[in-house]
Amino acid sequence: MNINDMVKAQESIKEHIDGAGQTDEAFLSEGRIIQLVSFTLDEVVYGIDILRVHEILRIPEITRLPNTPSFIKGVINLRGNVIPVVDVRERFGFPQIEVTELTRIIVIESDGRQTGLFVDNVSQVIRISEKNIDPPSDLIEGVSEAFITGIGRLKDHLIVILNLKNILFERENERSGF
């Protein structure tokens, strides 16, 4: 699945709806628009800045590496590039589920390197105004600081916007294992 095809499909819809049910004209007047590639884990919608996404893949052969953290599923060969694959479920401490026809790898770029994110299901491209994004709550400790940059409000749904810098390595000293 090509990310450009997802964007074109979303842009072909005449009216885009934000959290208040407004059309594009009103939507654009609210400030900068962020486009997110959304995916689900345990029925929660997460978003990644579309500018960080290189492509979305069906599950290829993954080569497991010895002596790596358990959340690193292994590496894949993507047109001659070896890319680590992070199991986002395991990284977030969620229980494992079976791989389905909808399971995907989202190839992102963070800190100048590509990483694959192993997710349950890629949903769509979401357009959201920056005004509808709140910082992570102070009530949520630990995971919010490490993995979340904000919470987006879209109609009656919430989208958890991820901090990609910490998905692969939360702390600098974790880099020694890779």
mmCIF file of C-alpha atoms in Angstrom:
data_model
loop_
_atom_site.group_PDB
_atom_site.id
_atom_site.type_symbol
_atom_site.label_atom_id
_atom_site.label_comp_id
_atom_site.label_asym_id
_atom_site.label_seq_id
_atom_site.Cartn_x
_atom_site.Cartn_y
_atom_site.Cartn_z
ATOM 1 C CA MET A 1 0.000 0.000 0.000
ATOM 2 C CA ASN A 2 1.515 3.289 -1.092
ATOM 3 C CA ILE A 3 1.164 6.218 1.324
ATOM 4 C CA ASN A 4 0.599 8.602 -1.585
ATOM 5 C CA ASP A 5 -2.427 6.538 -2.661
ATOM 6 C CA MET A 6 -3.852 6.859 0.854
ATOM 7 C CA VAL A 7 -3.416 10.643 0.780
ATOM 8 C CA LYS A 8 -4.982 10.957 -2.692
ATOM 9 C CA ALA A 9 -7.953 8.857 -1.630
ATOM 10 C CA GLN A 10 -8.488 11.072 1.389
ATOM 11 C CA GLU A 11 -8.152 14.277 -0.650
ATOM 12 C CA SER A 12 -10.664 13.073 -3.222
ATOM 13 C CA ILE A 13 -13.414 13.316 -0.618
ATOM 14 C CA LYS A 14 -15.041 16.732 -1.044
ATOM 15 C CA GLU A 15 -15.747 17.434 2.613
ATOM 16 C CA HIS A 16 -13.400 16.689 5.469
ATOM 17 C CA ILE A 17 -14.863 16.712 8.923
ATOM 18 C CA ASP A 18 -13.045 17.764 12.078
ATOM 19 C CA GLY A 19 -14.075 17.449 15.723
ATOM 20 C CA ALA A 20 -16.750 20.164 15.393
ATOM 21 C CA GLY A 21 -18.224 18.845 12.126
ATOM 22 C CA GLN A 22 -16.830 21.662 9.985
ATOM 23 C CA THR A 23 -16.018 21.609 6.273
ATOM 24 C CA ASP A 24 -12.585 22.331 4.774
ATOM 25 C CA GLU A 25 -13.053 26.122 4.641
ATOM 26 C CA ALA A 26 -13.830 26.431 8.336
ATOM 27 C CA PHE A 27 -11.297 23.726 9.116
ATOM 28 C CA LEU A 28 -8.451 25.588 7.412
ATOM 29 C CA SER A 29 -9.292 28.798 9.255
ATOM 30 C CA GLU A 30 -8.534 27.044 12.542
ATOM 31 C CA GLY A 31 -4.788 26.958 11.902
ATOM 32 C CA ARG A 32 -2.226 24.461 10.752
ATOM 33 C CA ILE A 33 -3.513 21.080 9.643
ATOM 34 C CA ILE A 34 -1.620 17.925 10.629
ATOM 35 C CA GLN A 35 -1.981 14.757 8.562
ATOM 36 C CA LEU A 36 -1.585 11.498 10.440
ATOM 37 C CA VAL A 37 -1.431 7.897 9.299
ATOM 38 C CA SER A 38 -3.667 6.113 11.778
ATOM 39 C CA PHE A 39 -3.477 2.551 13.038
ATOM 40 C CA THR A 40 -5.122 0.569 15.785
ATOM 41 C CA LEU A 41 -3.895 -1.464 18.729
ATOM 42 C CA ASP A 42 -6.441 -2.928 21.140
ATOM 43 C CA GLU A 43 -9.137 -0.763 19.527
ATOM 44 C CA VAL A 44 -7.263 2.460 20.338
ATOM 45 C CA VAL A 45 -6.425 4.726 17.401
ATOM 46 C CA TYR A 46 -2.837 5.962 17.159
ATOM 47 C CA GLY A 47 -1.417 8.487 14.713
ATOM 48 C CA ILE A 48 1.977 9.061 13.117
ATOM 49 C CA ASP A 49 2.899 12.243 11.253
ATOM 50 C CA ILE A 50 2.488 11.393 7.575
ATOM 51 C CA LEU A 51 5.761 13.143 6.736
ATOM 52 C CA ARG A 52 7.611 10.459 8.752
ATOM 53 C CA VAL A 53 5.959 7.517 6.957
ATOM 54 C CA HIS A 54 7.829 6.021 3.987
ATOM 55 C CA GLU A 55 5.501 3.162 3.193
ATOM 56 C CA ILE A 56 3.133 0.565 4.556
ATOM 57 C CA LEU A 57 3.903 -3.111 3.995
ATOM 58 C CA ARG A 58 2.160 -6.430 4.300
ATOM 59 C CA ILE A 59 4.168 -8.645 6.636
ATOM 60 C CA PRO A 60 7.332 -9.850 4.858
ATOM 61 C CA GLU A 61 9.772 -12.420 6.184
ATOM 62 C CA ILE A 62 11.243 -11.127 9.445
ATOM 63 C CA THR A 63 14.665 -12.366 10.553
ATOM 64 C CA ARG A 64 14.944 -12.617 14.333
ATOM 65 C CA LEU A 65 18.208 -11.379 15.847
ATOM 66 C CA PRO A 66 19.822 -12.857 18.958
ATOM 67 C CA ASN A 67 20.346 -10.809 22.103
ATOM 68 C CA THR A 68 17.975 -7.966 21.191
ATOM 69 C CA PRO A 69 15.164 -6.553 23.323
ATOM 70 C CA SER A 70 11.981 -8.623 23.128
ATOM 71 C CA PHE A 71 10.033 -5.784 21.461
ATOM 72 C CA ILE A 72 12.357 -5.947 18.438
ATOM 73 C CA LYS A 73 10.775 -8.602 16.227
ATOM 74 C CA GLY A 74 13.857 -8.706 14.016
ATOM 75 C CA VAL A 75 14.899 -7.133 10.730
ATOM 76 C CA ILE A 76 13.519 -7.053 7.205
ATOM 77 C CA ASN A 77 15.207 -6.529 3.872
ATOM 78 C CA LEU A 78 13.493 -3.638 2.106
ATOM 79 C CA ARG A 79 15.028 -3.196 -1.346
ATOM 80 C CA GLY A 80 18.532 -3.827 -0.025
ATOM 81 C CA ASN A 81 18.128 -1.909 3.230
ATOM 82 C CA VAL A 82 18.099 -3.833 6.506
ATOM 83 C CA ILE A 83 15.420 -2.293 8.725
ATOM 84 C CA PRO A 84 14.676 -3.184 12.370
ATOM 85 C CA VAL A 85 11.035 -4.018 13.128
ATOM 86 C CA VAL A 86 9.521 -2.972 16.453
ATOM 87 C CA ASP A 87 6.462 -4.820 17.736
ATOM 88 C CA VAL A 88 4.485 -1.818 18.956
ATOM 89 C CA ARG A 89 2.132 -4.045 20.985
ATOM 90 C CA GLU A 90 5.021 -5.484 22.959
ATOM 91 C CA ARG A 91 6.767 -2.101 23.242
ATOM 92 C CA PHE A 92 3.617 -0.707 24.868
ATOM 93 C CA GLY A 93 3.154 -3.768 27.105
ATOM 94 C CA PHE A 94 -0.018 -5.020 25.383
ATOM 95 C CA PRO A 95 -0.791 -8.746 25.116
ATOM 96 C CA GLN A 96 0.137 -10.456 21.856
ATOM 97 C CA ILE A 97 -2.506 -11.407 19.302
ATOM 98 C CA GLU A 98 -2.357 -13.464 16.138
ATOM 99 C CA VAL A 99 -1.154 -11.896 12.920
ATOM 100 C CA THR A 100 -4.089 -11.333 10.566
ATOM 101 C CA GLU A 101 -4.586 -10.251 6.967
ATOM 102 C CA LEU A 102 -4.815 -6.671 8.267
ATOM 103 C CA THR A 103 -1.496 -6.696 10.197
ATOM 104 C CA ARG A 104 1.016 -4.289 8.653
ATOM 105 C CA ILE A 105 4.470 -2.799 9.036
ATOM 106 C CA ILE A 106 4.642 0.981 8.843
ATOM 107 C CA VAL A 107 8.125 2.032 7.705
ATOM 108 C CA ILE A 108 9.003 5.344 9.346
ATOM 109 C CA GLU A 109 12.071 7.532 9.516
ATOM 110 C CA SER A 110 13.256 8.820 12.861
ATOM 111 C CA ASP A 111 16.648 10.318 13.693
ATOM 112 C CA GLY A 112 17.865 9.645 10.150
ATOM 113 C CA ARG A 113 17.154 5.912 10.171
ATOM 114 C CA GLN A 114 14.289 3.777 9.006
ATOM 115 C CA THR A 115 12.348 1.561 11.380
ATOM 116 C CA GLY A 116 9.394 -0.732 10.809
ATOM 117 C CA LEU A 117 6.458 -0.562 13.204
ATOM 118 C CA PHE A 118 4.534 -3.839 13.476
ATOM 119 C CA VAL A 119 0.855 -2.864 14.016
ATOM 120 C CA ASP A 120 -2.563 -4.560 14.041
ATOM 121 C CA ASN A 121 -4.226 -2.533 11.301
ATOM 122 C CA VAL A 122 -3.531 0.649 9.342
ATOM 123 C CA SER A 123 -6.744 2.637 9.095
ATOM 124 C CA GLN A 124 -6.549 5.851 7.087
ATOM 125 C CA VAL A 125 -4.991 9.278 6.744
ATOM 126 C CA ILE A 126 -6.535 11.703 9.239
ATOM 127 C CA ARG A 127 -6.454 15.479 8.905
ATOM 128 C CA ILE A 128 -6.645 17.328 12.204
ATOM 129 C CA SER A 129 -6.145 20.934 13.248
ATOM 130 C CA GLU A 130 -3.314 21.639 15.685
ATOM 131 C CA LYS A 131 -5.934 23.366 17.840
ATOM 132 C CA ASN A 132 -7.564 19.974 18.394
ATOM 133 C CA ILE A 133 -4.374 18.416 19.769
ATOM 134 C CA ASP A 134 -3.721 18.505 23.503
ATOM 135 C CA PRO A 135 -0.444 17.640 25.248
ATOM 136 C CA PRO A 136 -0.353 14.308 27.096
ATOM 137 C CA SER A 137 -2.097 14.563 30.432
ATOM 138 C CA ASP A 138 -0.043 14.981 33.557
ATOM 139 C CA LEU A 139 -2.217 12.225 35.009
ATOM 140 C CA ILE A 140 -0.622 9.684 32.679
ATOM 141 C CA GLU A 141 2.885 8.898 33.825
ATOM 142 C CA GLY A 142 5.626 6.887 32.142
ATOM 143 C CA VAL A 143 4.267 5.850 28.770
ATOM 144 C CA SER A 144 2.921 9.311 27.933
ATOM 145 C CA GLU A 145 6.275 10.966 28.458
ATOM 146 C CA ALA A 146 8.155 8.332 26.493
ATOM 147 C CA PHE A 147 5.830 7.576 23.589
ATOM 148 C CA ILE A 148 3.094 10.209 23.236
ATOM 149 C CA THR A 149 3.396 13.767 21.907
ATOM 150 C CA GLY A 150 -0.299 14.591 22.123
ATOM 151 C CA ILE A 151 -3.915 13.512 22.087
ATOM 152 C CA GLY A 152 -5.991 14.580 19.093
ATOM 153 C CA ARG A 153 -9.746 15.148 19.295
ATOM 154 C CA LEU A 154 -11.666 14.169 16.164
ATOM 155 C CA LYS A 155 -15.457 14.152 16.492
ATOM 156 C CA ASP A 156 -16.094 11.842 19.449
ATOM 157 C CA HIS A 157 -12.822 9.903 18.983
ATOM 158 C CA LEU A 158 -9.384 10.395 20.459
ATOM 159 C CA ILE A 159 -6.187 9.787 18.494
ATOM 160 C CA VAL A 160 -2.995 9.116 20.431
ATOM 161 C CA ILE A 161 -0.168 10.849 18.536
ATOM 162 C CA LEU A 162 3.128 9.024 18.907
ATOM 163 C CA ASN A 163 6.600 10.338 19.674
ATOM 164 C CA LEU A 164 8.648 8.287 17.211
ATOM 165 C CA LYS A 165 12.025 9.126 18.732
ATOM 166 C CA ASN A 166 11.426 6.772 21.653
ATOM 167 C CA ILE A 167 9.736 3.867 19.899
ATOM 168 C CA LEU A 168 12.989 2.055 19.110
ATOM 169 C CA PHE A 169 15.176 3.260 21.988
ATOM 170 C CA GLU A 170 13.707 4.924 25.036
ATOM 171 C CA ARG A 171 17.059 5.700 26.598
ATOM 172 C CA GLU A 172 20.450 6.290 25.056
ATOM 173 C CA ASN A 173 21.975 3.323 26.927
ATOM 174 C CA GLU A 174 19.534 0.936 25.187
ATOM 175 C CA ARG A 175 21.389 1.596 21.923
ATOM 176 C CA SER A 176 24.258 -0.651 23.007
ATOM 177 C CA GLY A 177 22.148 -3.734 22.206
ATOM 178 C CA PHE A 178 21.721 -2.812 18.552
#
